[in-house]
mmCIF file of C-alpha atoms in Angstrom:
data_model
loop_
_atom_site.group_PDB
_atom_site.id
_atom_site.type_symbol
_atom_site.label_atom_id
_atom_site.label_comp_id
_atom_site.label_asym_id
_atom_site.label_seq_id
_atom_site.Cartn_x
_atom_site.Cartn_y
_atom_site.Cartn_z
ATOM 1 C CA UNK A 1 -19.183 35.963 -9.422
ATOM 2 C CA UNK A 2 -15.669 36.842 -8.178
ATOM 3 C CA UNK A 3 -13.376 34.699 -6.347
ATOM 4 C CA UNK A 4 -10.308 34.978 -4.009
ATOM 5 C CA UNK A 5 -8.289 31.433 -3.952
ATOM 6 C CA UNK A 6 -6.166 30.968 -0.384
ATOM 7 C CA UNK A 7 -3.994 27.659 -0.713
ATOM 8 C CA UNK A 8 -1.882 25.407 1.713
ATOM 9 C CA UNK A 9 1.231 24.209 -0.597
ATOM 10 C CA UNK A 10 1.581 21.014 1.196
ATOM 11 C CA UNK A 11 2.040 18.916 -1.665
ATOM 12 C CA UNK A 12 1.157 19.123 -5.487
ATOM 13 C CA UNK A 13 -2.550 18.151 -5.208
ATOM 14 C CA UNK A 14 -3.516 21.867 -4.005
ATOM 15 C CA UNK A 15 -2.131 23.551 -6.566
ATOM 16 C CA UNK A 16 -3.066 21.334 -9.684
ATOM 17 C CA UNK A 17 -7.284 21.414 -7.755
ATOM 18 C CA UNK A 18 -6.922 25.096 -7.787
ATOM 19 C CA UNK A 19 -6.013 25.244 -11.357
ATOM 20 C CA UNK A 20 -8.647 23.024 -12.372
ATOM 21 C CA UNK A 21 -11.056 25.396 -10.690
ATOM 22 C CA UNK A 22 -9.957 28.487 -11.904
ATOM 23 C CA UNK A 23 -10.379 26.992 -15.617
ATOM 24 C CA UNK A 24 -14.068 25.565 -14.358
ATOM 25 C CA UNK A 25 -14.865 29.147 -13.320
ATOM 26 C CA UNK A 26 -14.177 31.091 -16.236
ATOM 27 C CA UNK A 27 -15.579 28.743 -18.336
ATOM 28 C CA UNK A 28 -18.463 29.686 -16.617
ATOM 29 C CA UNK A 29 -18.179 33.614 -16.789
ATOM 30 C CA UNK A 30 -16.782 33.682 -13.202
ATOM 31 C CA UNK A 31 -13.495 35.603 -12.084
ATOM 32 C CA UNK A 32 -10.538 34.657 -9.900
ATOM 33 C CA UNK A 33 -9.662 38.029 -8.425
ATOM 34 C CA UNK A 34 -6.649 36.788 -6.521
ATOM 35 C CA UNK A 35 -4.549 34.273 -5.272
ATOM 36 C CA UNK A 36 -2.922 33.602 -1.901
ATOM 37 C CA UNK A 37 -0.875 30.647 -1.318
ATOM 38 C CA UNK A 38 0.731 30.072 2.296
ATOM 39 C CA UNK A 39 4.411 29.163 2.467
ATOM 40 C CA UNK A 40 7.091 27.949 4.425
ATOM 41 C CA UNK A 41 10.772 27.312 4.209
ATOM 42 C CA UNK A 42 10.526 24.213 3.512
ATOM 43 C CA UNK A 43 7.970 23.983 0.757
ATOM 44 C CA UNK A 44 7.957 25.691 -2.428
ATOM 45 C CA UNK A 45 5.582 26.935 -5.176
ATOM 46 C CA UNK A 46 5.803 24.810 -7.963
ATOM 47 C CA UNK A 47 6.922 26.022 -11.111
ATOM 48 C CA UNK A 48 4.312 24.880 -13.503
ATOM 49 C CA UNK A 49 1.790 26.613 -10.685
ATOM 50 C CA UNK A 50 3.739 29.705 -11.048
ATOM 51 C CA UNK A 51 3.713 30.081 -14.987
ATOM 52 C CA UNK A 52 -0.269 28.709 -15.312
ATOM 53 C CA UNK A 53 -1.803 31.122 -12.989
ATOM 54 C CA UNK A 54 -1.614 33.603 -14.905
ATOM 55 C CA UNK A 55 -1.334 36.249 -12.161
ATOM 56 C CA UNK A 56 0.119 37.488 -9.371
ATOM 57 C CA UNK A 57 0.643 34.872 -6.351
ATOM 58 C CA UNK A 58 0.092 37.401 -2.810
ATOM 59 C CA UNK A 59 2.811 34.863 -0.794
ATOM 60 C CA UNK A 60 2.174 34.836 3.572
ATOM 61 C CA UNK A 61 3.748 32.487 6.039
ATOM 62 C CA UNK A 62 2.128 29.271 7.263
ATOM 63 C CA UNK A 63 2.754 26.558 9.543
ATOM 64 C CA UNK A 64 4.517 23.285 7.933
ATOM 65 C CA UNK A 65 5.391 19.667 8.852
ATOM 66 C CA UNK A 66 8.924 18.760 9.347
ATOM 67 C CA UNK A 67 9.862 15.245 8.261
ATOM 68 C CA UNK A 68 11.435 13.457 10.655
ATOM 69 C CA UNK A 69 15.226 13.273 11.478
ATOM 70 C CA UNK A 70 15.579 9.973 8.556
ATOM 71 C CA UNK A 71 13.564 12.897 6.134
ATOM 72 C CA UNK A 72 11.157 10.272 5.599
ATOM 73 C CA UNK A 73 7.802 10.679 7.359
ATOM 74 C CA UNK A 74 6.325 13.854 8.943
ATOM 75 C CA UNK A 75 7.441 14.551 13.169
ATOM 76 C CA UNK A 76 4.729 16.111 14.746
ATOM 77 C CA UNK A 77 6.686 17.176 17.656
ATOM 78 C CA UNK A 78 9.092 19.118 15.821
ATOM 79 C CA UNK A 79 6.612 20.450 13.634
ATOM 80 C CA UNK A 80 4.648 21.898 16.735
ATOM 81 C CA UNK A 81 8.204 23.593 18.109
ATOM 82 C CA UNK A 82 9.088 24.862 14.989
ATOM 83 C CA UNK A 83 5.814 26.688 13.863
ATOM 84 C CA UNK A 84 5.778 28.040 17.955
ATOM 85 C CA UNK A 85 8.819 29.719 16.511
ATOM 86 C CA UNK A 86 6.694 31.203 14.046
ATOM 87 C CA UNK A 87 3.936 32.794 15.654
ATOM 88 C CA UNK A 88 5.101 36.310 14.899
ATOM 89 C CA UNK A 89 4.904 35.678 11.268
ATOM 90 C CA UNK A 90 1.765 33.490 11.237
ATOM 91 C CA UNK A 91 -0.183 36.867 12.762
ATOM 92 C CA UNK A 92 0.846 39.076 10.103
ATOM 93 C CA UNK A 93 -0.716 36.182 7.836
ATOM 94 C CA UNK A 94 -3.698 36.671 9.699
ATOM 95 C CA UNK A 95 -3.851 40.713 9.151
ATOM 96 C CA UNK A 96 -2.430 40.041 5.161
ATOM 97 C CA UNK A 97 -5.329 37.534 4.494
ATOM 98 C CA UNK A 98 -8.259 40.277 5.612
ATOM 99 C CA UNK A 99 -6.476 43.064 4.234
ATOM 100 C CA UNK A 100 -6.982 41.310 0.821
ATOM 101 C CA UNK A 101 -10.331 40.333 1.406
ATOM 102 C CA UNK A 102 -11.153 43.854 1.897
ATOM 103 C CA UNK A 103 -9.347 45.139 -1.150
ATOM 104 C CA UNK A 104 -9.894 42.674 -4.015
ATOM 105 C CA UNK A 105 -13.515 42.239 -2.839
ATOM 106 C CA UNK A 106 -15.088 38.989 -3.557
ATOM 107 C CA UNK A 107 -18.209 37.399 -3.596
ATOM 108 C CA UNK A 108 -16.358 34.335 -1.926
ATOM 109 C CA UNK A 109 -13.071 32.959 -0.630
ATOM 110 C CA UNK A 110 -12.294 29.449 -1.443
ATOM 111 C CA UNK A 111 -9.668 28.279 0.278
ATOM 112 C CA UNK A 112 -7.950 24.676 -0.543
ATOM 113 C CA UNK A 113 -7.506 23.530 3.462
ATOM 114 C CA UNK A 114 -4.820 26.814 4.714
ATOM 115 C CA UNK A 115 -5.337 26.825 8.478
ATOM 116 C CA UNK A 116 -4.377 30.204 8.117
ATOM 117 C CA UNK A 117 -7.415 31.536 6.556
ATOM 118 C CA UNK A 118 -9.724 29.169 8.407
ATOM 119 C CA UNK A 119 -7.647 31.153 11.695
ATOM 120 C CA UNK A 120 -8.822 34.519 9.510
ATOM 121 C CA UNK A 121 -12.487 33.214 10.183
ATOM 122 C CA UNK A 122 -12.335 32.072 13.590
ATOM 123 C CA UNK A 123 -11.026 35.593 14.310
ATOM 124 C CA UNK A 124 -11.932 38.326 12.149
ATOM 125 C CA UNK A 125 -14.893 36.724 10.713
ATOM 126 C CA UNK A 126 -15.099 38.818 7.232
ATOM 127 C CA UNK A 127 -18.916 39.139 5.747
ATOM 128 C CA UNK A 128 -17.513 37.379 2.643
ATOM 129 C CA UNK A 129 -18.562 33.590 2.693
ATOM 130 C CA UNK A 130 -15.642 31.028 2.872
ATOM 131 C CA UNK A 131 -15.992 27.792 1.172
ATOM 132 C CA UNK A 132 -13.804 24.962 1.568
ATOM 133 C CA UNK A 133 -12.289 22.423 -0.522
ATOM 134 C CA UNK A 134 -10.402 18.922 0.634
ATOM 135 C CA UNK A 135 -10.071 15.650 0.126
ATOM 136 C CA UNK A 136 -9.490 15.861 3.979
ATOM 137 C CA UNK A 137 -13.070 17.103 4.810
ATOM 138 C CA UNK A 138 -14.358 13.382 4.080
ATOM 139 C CA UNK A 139 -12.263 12.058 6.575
ATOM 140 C CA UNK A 140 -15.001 14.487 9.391
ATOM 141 C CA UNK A 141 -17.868 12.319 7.806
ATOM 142 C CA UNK A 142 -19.051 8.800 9.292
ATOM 143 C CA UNK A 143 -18.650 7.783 5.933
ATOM 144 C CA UNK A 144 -15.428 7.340 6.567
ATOM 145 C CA UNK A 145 -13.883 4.199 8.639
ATOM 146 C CA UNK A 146 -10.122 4.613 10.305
ATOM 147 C CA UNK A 147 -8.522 1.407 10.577
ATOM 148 C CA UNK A 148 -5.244 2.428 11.397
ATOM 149 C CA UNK A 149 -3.734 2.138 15.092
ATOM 150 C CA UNK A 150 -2.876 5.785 14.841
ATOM 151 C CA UNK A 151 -6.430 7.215 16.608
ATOM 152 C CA UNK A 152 -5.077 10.378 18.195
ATOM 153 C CA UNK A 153 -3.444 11.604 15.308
ATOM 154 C CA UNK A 154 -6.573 10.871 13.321
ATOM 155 C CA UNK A 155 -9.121 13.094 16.040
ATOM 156 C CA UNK A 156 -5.343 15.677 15.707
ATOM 157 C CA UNK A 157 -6.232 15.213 11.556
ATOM 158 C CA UNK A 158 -10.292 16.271 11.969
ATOM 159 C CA UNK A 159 -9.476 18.897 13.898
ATOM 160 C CA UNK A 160 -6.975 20.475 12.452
ATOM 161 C CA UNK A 161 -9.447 20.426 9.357
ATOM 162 C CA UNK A 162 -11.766 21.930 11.445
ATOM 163 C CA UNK A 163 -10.041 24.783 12.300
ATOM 164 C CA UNK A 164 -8.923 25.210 8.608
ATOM 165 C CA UNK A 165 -12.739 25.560 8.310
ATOM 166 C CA UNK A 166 -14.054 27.779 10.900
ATOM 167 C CA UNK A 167 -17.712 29.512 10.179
ATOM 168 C CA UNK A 168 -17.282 27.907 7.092
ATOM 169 C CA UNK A 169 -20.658 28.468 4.699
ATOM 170 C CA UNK A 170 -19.596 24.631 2.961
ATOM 171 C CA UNK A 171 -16.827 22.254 3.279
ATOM 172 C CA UNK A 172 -16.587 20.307 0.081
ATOM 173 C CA UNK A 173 -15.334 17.054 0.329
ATOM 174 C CA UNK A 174 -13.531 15.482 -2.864
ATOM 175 C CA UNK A 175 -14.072 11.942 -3.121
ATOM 176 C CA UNK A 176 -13.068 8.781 -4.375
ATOM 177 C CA UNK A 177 -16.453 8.127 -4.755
ATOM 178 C CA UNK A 178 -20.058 8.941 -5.088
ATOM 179 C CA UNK A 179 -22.231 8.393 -1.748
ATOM 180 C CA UNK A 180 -24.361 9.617 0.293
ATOM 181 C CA UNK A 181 -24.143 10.827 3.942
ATOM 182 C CA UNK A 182 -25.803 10.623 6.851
ATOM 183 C CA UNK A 183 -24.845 13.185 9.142
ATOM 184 C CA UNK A 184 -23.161 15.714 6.660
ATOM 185 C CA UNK A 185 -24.080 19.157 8.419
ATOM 186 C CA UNK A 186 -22.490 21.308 5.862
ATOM 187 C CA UNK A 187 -20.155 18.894 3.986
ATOM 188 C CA UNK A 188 -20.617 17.971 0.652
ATOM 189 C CA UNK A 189 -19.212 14.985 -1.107
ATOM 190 C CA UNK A 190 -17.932 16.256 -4.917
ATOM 191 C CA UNK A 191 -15.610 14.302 -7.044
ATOM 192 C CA UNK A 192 -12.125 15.279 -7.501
ATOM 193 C CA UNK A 193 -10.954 17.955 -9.354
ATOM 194 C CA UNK A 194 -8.684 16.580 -12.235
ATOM 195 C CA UNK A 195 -7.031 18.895 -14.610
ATOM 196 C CA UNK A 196 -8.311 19.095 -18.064
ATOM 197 C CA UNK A 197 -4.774 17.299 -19.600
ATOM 198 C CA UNK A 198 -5.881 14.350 -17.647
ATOM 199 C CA UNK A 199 -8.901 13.425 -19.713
ATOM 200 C CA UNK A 200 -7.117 14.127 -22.955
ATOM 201 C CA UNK A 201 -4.173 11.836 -22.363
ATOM 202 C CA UNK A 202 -4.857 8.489 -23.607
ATOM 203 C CA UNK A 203 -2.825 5.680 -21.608
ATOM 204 C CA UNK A 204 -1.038 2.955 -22.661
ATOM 205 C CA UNK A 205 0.830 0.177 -20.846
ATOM 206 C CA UNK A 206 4.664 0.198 -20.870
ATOM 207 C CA UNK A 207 7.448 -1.342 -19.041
ATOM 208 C CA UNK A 208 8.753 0.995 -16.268
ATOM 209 C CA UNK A 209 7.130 2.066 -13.216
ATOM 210 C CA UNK A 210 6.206 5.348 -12.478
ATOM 211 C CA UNK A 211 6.309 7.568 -9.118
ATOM 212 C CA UNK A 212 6.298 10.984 -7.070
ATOM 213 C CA UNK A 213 8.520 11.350 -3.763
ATOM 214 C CA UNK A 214 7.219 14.011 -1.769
ATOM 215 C CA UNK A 215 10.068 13.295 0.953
ATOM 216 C CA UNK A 216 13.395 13.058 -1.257
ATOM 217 C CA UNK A 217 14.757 10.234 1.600
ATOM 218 C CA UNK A 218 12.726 7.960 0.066
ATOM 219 C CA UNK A 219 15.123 8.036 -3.154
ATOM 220 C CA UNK A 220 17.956 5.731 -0.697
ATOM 221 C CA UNK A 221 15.266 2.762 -0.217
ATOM 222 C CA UNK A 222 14.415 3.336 -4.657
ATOM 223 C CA UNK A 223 17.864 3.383 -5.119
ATOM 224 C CA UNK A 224 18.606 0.579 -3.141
ATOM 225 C CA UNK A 225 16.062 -1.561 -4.587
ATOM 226 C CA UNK A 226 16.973 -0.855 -8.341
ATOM 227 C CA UNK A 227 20.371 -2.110 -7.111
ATOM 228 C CA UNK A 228 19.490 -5.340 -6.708
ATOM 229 C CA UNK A 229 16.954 -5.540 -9.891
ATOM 230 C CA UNK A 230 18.372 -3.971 -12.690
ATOM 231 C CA UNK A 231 15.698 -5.375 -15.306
ATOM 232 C CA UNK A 232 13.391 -3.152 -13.716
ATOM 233 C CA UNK A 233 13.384 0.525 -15.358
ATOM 234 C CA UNK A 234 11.736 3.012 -12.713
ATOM 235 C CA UNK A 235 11.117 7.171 -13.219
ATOM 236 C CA UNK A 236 10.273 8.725 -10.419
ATOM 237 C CA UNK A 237 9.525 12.474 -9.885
ATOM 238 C CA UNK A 238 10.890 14.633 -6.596
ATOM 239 C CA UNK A 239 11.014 18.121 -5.867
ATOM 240 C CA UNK A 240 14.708 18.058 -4.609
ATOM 241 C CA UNK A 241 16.573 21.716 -4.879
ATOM 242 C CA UNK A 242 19.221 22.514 -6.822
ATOM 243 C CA UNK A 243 18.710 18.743 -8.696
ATOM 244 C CA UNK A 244 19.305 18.508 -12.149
ATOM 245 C CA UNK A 245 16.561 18.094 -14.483
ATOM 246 C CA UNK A 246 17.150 14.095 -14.391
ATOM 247 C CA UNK A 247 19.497 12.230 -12.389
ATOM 248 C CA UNK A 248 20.424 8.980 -12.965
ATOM 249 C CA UNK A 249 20.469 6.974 -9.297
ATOM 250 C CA UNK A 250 21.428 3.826 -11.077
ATOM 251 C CA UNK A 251 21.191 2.455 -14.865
ATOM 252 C CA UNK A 252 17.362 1.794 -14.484
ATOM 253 C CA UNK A 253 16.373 4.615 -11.709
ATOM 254 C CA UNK A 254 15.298 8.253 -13.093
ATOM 255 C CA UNK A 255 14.988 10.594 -10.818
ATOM 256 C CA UNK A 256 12.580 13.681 -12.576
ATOM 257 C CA UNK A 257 12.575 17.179 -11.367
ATOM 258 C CA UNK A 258 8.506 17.478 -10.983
ATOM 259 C CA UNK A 259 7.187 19.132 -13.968
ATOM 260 C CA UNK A 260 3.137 18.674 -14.794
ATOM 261 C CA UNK A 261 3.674 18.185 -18.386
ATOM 262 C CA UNK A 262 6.279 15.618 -18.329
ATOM 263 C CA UNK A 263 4.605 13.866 -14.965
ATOM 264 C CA UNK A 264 1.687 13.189 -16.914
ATOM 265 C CA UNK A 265 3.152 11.748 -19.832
ATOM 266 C CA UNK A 266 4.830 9.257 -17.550
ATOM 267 C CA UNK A 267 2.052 8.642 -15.845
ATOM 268 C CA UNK A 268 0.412 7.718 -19.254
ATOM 269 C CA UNK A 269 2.468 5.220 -20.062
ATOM 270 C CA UNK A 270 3.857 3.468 -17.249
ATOM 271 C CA UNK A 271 2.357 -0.123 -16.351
ATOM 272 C CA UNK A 272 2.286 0.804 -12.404
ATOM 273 C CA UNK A 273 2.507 4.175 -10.350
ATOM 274 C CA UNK A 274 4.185 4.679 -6.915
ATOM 275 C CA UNK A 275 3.573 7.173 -4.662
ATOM 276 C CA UNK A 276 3.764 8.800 -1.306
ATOM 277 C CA UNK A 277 0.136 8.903 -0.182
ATOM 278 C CA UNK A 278 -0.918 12.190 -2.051
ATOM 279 C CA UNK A 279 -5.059 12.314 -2.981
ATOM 280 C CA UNK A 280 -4.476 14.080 -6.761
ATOM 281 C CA UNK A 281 -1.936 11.994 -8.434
ATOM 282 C CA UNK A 282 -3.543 8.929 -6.476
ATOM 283 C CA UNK A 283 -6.718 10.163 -8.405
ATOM 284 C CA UNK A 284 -4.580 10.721 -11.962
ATOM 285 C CA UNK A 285 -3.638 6.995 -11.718
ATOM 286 C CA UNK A 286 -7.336 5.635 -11.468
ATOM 287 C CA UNK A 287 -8.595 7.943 -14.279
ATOM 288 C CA UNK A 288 -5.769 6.589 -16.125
ATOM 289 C CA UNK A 289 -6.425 3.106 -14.897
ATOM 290 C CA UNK A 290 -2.851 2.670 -13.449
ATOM 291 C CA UNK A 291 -2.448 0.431 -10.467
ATOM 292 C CA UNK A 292 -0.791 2.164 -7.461
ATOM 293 C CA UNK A 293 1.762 1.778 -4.456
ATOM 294 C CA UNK A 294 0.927 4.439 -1.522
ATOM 295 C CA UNK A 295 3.305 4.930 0.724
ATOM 296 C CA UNK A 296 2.096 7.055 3.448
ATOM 297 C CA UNK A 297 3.951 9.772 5.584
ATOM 298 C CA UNK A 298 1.801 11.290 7.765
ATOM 299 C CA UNK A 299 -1.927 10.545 8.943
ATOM 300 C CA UNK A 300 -3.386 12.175 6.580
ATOM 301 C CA UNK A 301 -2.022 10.258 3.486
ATOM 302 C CA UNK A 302 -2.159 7.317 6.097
ATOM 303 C CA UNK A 303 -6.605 7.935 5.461
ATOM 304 C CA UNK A 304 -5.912 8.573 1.763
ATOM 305 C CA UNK A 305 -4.706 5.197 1.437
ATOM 306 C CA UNK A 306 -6.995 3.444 3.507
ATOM 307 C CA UNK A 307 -9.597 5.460 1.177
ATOM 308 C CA UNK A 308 -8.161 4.596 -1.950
ATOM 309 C CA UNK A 309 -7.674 1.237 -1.266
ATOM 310 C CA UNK A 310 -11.650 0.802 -0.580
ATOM 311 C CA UNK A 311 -11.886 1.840 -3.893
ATOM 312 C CA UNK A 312 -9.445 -0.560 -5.276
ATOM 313 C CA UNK A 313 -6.834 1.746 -6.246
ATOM 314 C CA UNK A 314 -4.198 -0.212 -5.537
ATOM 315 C CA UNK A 315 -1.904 -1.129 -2.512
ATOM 316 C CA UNK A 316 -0.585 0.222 0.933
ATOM 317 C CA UNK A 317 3.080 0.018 2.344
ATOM 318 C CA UNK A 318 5.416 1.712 4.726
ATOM 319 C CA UNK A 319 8.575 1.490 2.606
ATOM 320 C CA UNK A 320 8.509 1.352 -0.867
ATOM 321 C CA UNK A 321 7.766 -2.247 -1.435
ATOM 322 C CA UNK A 322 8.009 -2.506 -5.097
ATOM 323 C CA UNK A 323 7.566 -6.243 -5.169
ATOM 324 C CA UNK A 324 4.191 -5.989 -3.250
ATOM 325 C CA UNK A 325 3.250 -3.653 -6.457
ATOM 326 C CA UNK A 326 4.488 -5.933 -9.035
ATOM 327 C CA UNK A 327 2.598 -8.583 -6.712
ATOM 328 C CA UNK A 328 -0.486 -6.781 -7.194
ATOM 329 C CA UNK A 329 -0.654 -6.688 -10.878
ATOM 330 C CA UNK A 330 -2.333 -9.406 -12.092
ATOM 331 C CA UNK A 331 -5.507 -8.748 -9.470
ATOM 332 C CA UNK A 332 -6.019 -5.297 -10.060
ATOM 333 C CA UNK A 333 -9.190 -4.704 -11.848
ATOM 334 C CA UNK A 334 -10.120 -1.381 -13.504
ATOM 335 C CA UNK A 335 -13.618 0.202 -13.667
ATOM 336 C CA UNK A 336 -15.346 2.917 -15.511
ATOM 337 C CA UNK A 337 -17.493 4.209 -11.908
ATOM 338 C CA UNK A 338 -14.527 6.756 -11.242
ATOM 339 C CA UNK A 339 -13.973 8.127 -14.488
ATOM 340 C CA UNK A 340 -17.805 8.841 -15.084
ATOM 341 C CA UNK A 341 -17.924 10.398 -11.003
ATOM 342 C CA UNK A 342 -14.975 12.333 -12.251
ATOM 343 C CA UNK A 343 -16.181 13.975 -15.079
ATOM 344 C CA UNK A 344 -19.591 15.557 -13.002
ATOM 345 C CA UNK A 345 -17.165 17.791 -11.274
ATOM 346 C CA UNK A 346 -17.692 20.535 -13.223
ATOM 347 C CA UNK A 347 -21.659 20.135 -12.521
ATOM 348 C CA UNK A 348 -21.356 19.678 -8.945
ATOM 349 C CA UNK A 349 -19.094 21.672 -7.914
ATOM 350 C CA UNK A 350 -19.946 24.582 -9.415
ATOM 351 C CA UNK A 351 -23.699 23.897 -8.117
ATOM 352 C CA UNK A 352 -22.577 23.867 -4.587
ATOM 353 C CA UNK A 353 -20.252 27.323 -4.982
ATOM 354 C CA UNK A 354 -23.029 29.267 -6.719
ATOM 355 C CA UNK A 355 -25.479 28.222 -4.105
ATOM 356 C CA UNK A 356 -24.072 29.443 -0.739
ATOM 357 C CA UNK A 357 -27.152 29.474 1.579
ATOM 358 C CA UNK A 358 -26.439 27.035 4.675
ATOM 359 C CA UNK A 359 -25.644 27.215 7.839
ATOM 360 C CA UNK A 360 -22.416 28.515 9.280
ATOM 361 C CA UNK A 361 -20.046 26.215 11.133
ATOM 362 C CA UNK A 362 -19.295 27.155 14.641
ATOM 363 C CA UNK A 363 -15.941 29.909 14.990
ATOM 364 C CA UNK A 364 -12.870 28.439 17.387
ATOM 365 C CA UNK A 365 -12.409 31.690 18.422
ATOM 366 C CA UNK A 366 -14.847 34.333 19.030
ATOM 367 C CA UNK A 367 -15.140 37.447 16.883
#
């Protein structure tokens, strides 16, 4: 079967699922024709995405979330003026993404939660099945509990997912863990797609804690804190422009321009990982049996944490508490349920794309 990729580059996670798919696939005897990716000023393809593809990347514009004036956490507000600013742009996405359809010719899209090709859907409604695949679809499911006091961004969250998944054939929800569901209509719960480096890394338990920054403010509170406790040796990874490829905040604070390889290795052999919210490396860290810091910055990492905490992951914050990690050491417990869910991805998943009879989800918009 052949397959046309569309992915949202919010984050790392999307990127490093995709590639573990693509390897999954041709494993298999399966084809990636193409690969869309939806950008924005603000947000860049990484580099290690860029060089492992091994293809062309078709680029279109899609909407983004602006952090908030402190950089820190995302500002829905000005995220809604700024993409109205946009609209032009996001329509030509619209026309690019069923244009390619048309021309590369696949037996199915896949597309890692781009509102723009769920908008494709909802509008032009190609013949070609979509299938999607989130951690994010999970949060649609009664499976799922919100306990924060945040409840209208959380019904924003689902529906925004929703229209990211218009006349969707499946939405495939990557998950923590392995359960069943009640009402799932046409989600699926799969386990998350790790990358194959992940299970051939073998941890160990150093000194220094580890951690990704998706919102580079975040490196004032780090720095501030390794200040003050300069026994404590900390490498952190960011995705700042124009950084070098390590810059020393203070004697114990690294901050890492965000490379896979290198991530991964620090990841290995830290004795703790800190993070802002994201589902993948959130994931890495329990394969690897790391205990972990999330520090949310929007609602949706706000329901990965509340997720990953039910599966004892680690710890939630709103500032990067280091001391509530350190705190949390000696009553984390690790278990071997997620690393044995984890490796039936390959099974699962590629069960639910090869079988594509369901029902289609309602369209937003009508054809």
């Amino acid at each position: 079967m052949k397959y046309l990729f569309v992915i949202q580059s919010e984050g790392r996670g999307h990127f490093t699922q995709a590639l573990s798919l693509k390897k999954m696939l041709e494993r298999n005897g399966h084809e990636v024709v193409a690969v869309m990716v939806g950008c924005s000023n603000k947000r860049r393809i990484p580099e290690f995405f860029q060089k492992k593809i091994a293809g062309d990347i078709i680029r279109f514009q899609s909407p983004n979330f602006l952090p908030a004036p402190q950089c820190k956490r995302s500002s829905i507000l000005l995220s809604i003026l700024y993409n109205l600013l946009l609209i032009p742009s996001f329509i030509e996405s619209l026309f690019l993404i069923r244009k390619t359809i048309r021309e590369t010719e696949p037996d199915v899209v896949i597309n890692f939660y781009e509102l723009m090709c769920g908008l494709t859907y909802g509008i032009f409604n190609p013949q070609v099945p979509m299938i999607n695949i989130a951690h994010q679809y999970y949060f649609m499911t009664q499976n799922f509990n919100y306990t924060g006091e945040n409840v209208l961004r959380f019904r924003l969250l689902n529906f925004y997912s929703w229209c990211t998944s218009l006349r969707s054939h499946k939405r495939l929800a990557l998950s923590f863990r392995n359960e069943e569901l009640t009402e799932a209509g046409n989600i699926r719960i799969v386990p998350p797609l790790l990358r194959d480096e992940v299970f051939n890394t073998m941890p160990n338990k150093g000194s220094y804690i580890h951690g990704y920054l998706l919102n580079t403010a975040f490196a004032d509170e780090l720095q501030q804190w390794s200040e003050s406790h300069l026994t404590q040796p900390l490498h952190f990874f960011w995705d700042k422009k124009k950084a070098p490829a390590v810059e020393m905040l203070t004697p114990m604070l690294a901050m890492h321009q965000l490379n896979d390889q290198l991530f991964l290795q620090y990841m290995a052999g830290c004795k703790a990982y800190a993070t802002t919210g994201g589902f993948e490396s959130v994931c890495e860290a329990m394969y690897l049996r790391k205990p972990v810091l999330m520090v949310p910055t929007h609602i949706e990492q706000e329901c990965n944490v509340i997720d990953a905490m039910r599966s004892g992951a680690g710890v939630g914050a709103y500032s990067f508490e280091i001391e509530k990690l350190l705190g949390f050491l000696p009553h984390y417990r690790q278990s071997n349920e997620f690393g044995s869910w984890v490796h039936r991805a390959e099974q699962l998943i590629l069960n639910e794309l090869t079988n594509i009879e369901c029902h289609l989800t309602p369209a937003f918009v009508l054809a």
